[in-house]
C-alpha positions as a LaTeX table, in Angstrom:
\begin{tabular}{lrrr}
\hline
Residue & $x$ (\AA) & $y$ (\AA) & $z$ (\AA) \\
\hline
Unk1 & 53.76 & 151.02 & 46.01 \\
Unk2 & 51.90 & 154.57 & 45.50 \\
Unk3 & 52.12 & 157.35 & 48.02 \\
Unk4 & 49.43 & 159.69 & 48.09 \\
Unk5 & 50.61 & 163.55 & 48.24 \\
Unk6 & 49.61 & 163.07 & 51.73 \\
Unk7 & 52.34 & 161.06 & 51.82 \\
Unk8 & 54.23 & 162.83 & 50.29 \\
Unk9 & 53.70 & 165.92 & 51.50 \\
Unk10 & 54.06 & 165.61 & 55.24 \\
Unk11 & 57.16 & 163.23 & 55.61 \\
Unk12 & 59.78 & 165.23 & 56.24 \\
Unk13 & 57.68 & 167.33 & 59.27 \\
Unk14 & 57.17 & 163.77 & 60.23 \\
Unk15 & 60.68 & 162.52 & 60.47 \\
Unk16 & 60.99 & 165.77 & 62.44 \\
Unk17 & 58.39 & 165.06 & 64.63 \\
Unk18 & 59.32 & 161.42 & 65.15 \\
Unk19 & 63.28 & 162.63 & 66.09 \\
Unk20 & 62.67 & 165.44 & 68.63 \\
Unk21 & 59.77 & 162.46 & 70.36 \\
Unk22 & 62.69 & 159.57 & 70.27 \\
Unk23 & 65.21 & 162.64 & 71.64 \\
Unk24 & 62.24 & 164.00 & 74.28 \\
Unk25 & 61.49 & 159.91 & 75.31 \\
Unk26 & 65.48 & 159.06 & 75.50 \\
Unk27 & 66.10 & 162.35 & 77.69 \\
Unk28 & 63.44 & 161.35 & 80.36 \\
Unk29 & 64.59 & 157.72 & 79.97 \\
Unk30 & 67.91 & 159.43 & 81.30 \\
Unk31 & 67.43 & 161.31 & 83.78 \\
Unk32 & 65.09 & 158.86 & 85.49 \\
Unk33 & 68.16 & 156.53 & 85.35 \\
Unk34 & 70.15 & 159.09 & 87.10 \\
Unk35 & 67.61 & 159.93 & 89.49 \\
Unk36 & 67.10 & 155.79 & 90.53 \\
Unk37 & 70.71 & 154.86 & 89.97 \\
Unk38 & 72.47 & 157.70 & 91.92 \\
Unk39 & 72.09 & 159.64 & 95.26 \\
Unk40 & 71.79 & 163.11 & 93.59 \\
Unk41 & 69.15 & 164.86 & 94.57 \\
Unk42 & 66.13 & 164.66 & 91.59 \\
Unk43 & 65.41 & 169.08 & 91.01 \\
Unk44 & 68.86 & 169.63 & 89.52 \\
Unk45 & 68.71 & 166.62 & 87.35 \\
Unk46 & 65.55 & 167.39 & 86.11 \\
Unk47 & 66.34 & 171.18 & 85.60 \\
Unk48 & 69.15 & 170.07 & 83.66 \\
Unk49 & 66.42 & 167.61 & 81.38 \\
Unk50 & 64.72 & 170.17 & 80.92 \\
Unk51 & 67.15 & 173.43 & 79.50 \\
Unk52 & 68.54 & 170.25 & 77.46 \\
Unk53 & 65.50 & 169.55 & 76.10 \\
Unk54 & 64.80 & 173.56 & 75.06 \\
Unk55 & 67.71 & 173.99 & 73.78 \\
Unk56 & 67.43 & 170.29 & 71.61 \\
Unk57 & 64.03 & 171.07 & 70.52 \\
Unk58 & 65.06 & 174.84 & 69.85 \\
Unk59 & 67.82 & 173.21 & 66.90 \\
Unk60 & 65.42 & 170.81 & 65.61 \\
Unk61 & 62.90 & 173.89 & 64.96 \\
Unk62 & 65.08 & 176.22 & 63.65 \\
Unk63 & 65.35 & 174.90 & 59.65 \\
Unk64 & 61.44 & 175.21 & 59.80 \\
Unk65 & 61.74 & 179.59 & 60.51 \\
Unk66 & 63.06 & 179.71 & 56.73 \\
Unk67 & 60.66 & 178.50 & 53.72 \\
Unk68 & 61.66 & 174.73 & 53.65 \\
Unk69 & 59.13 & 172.14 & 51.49 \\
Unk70 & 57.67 & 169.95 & 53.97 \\
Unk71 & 58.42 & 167.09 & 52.10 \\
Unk72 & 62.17 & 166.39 & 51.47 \\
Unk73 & 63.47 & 169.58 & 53.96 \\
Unk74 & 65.14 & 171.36 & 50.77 \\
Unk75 & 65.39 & 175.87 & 51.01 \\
Unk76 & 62.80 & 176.76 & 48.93 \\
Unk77 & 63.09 & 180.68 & 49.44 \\
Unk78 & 64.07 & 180.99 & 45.82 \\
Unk79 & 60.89 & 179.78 & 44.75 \\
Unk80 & 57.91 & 182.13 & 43.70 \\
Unk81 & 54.84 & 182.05 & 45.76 \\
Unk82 & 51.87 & 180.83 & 43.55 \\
Unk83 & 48.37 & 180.53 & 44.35 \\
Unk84 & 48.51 & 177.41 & 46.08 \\
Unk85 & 51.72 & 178.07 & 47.50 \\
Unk86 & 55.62 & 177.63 & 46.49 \\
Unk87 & 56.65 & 174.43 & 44.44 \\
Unk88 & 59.57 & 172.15 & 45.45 \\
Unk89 & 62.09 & 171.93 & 42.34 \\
Unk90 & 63.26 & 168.34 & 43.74 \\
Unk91 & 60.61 & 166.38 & 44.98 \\
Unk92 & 57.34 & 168.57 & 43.25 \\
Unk93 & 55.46 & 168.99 & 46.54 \\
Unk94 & 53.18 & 172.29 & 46.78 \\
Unk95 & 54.00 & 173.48 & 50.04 \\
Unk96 & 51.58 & 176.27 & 51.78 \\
Unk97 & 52.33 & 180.14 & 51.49 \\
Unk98 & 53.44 & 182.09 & 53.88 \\
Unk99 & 51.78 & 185.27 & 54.80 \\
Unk100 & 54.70 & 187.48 & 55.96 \\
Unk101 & 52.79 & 190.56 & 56.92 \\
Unk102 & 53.10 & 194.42 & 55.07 \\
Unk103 & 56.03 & 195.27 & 53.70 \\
Unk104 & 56.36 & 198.70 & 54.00 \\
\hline
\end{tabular}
């Protein structure tokens, strides 16, 4: 079976995507079970759903503030910048540059 570099390109941001949903869906899955199944009133439970949630979604975010190829999630920051952008040693994705501002 053939992937297309679409494919290729875009499966690890995917994956990401597809774990902070199934951690976002399981989390409100939750704390509507507490809210139904207990007596406790529903604000602090869903307060509490909600800094969780931040602070998950903060972790799954962080690996993407450092040049990482978009494809298999390996550090590219060794990598020169080309025209089209920085090439993945592993999996040979081109991965889009970064502008980074002046550096003066």
């Amino acid at each position: 079976m053939s992937q297309t570099p679409d494919n290729l390109s875009s499966r690890w941001m995917r994956k990401l995507r597809l774990r902070a949903l199934a951690f976002l869906a399981g989390l409100g899955l939750a704390a509507l079970a507490m809210i139904s199944l207990t007596s406790i009133p529903a604000w602090p439970i869903v307060g509490v759903a909600v800094a969780c949630a931040a602070v998950a979604l903060n972790s799954l975010a962080s690996r993407l503030d450092q040049p990482t190829c978009y494809s298999c999630g390996v550090d590219i920051s060794k990598e020169p910048i080309g025209v089209h952008g920085r090439i993945c040693k592993s999996c040979g994705a081109i991965n889009e540059a970064r502008d980074r501002g002046p550096t003066a």
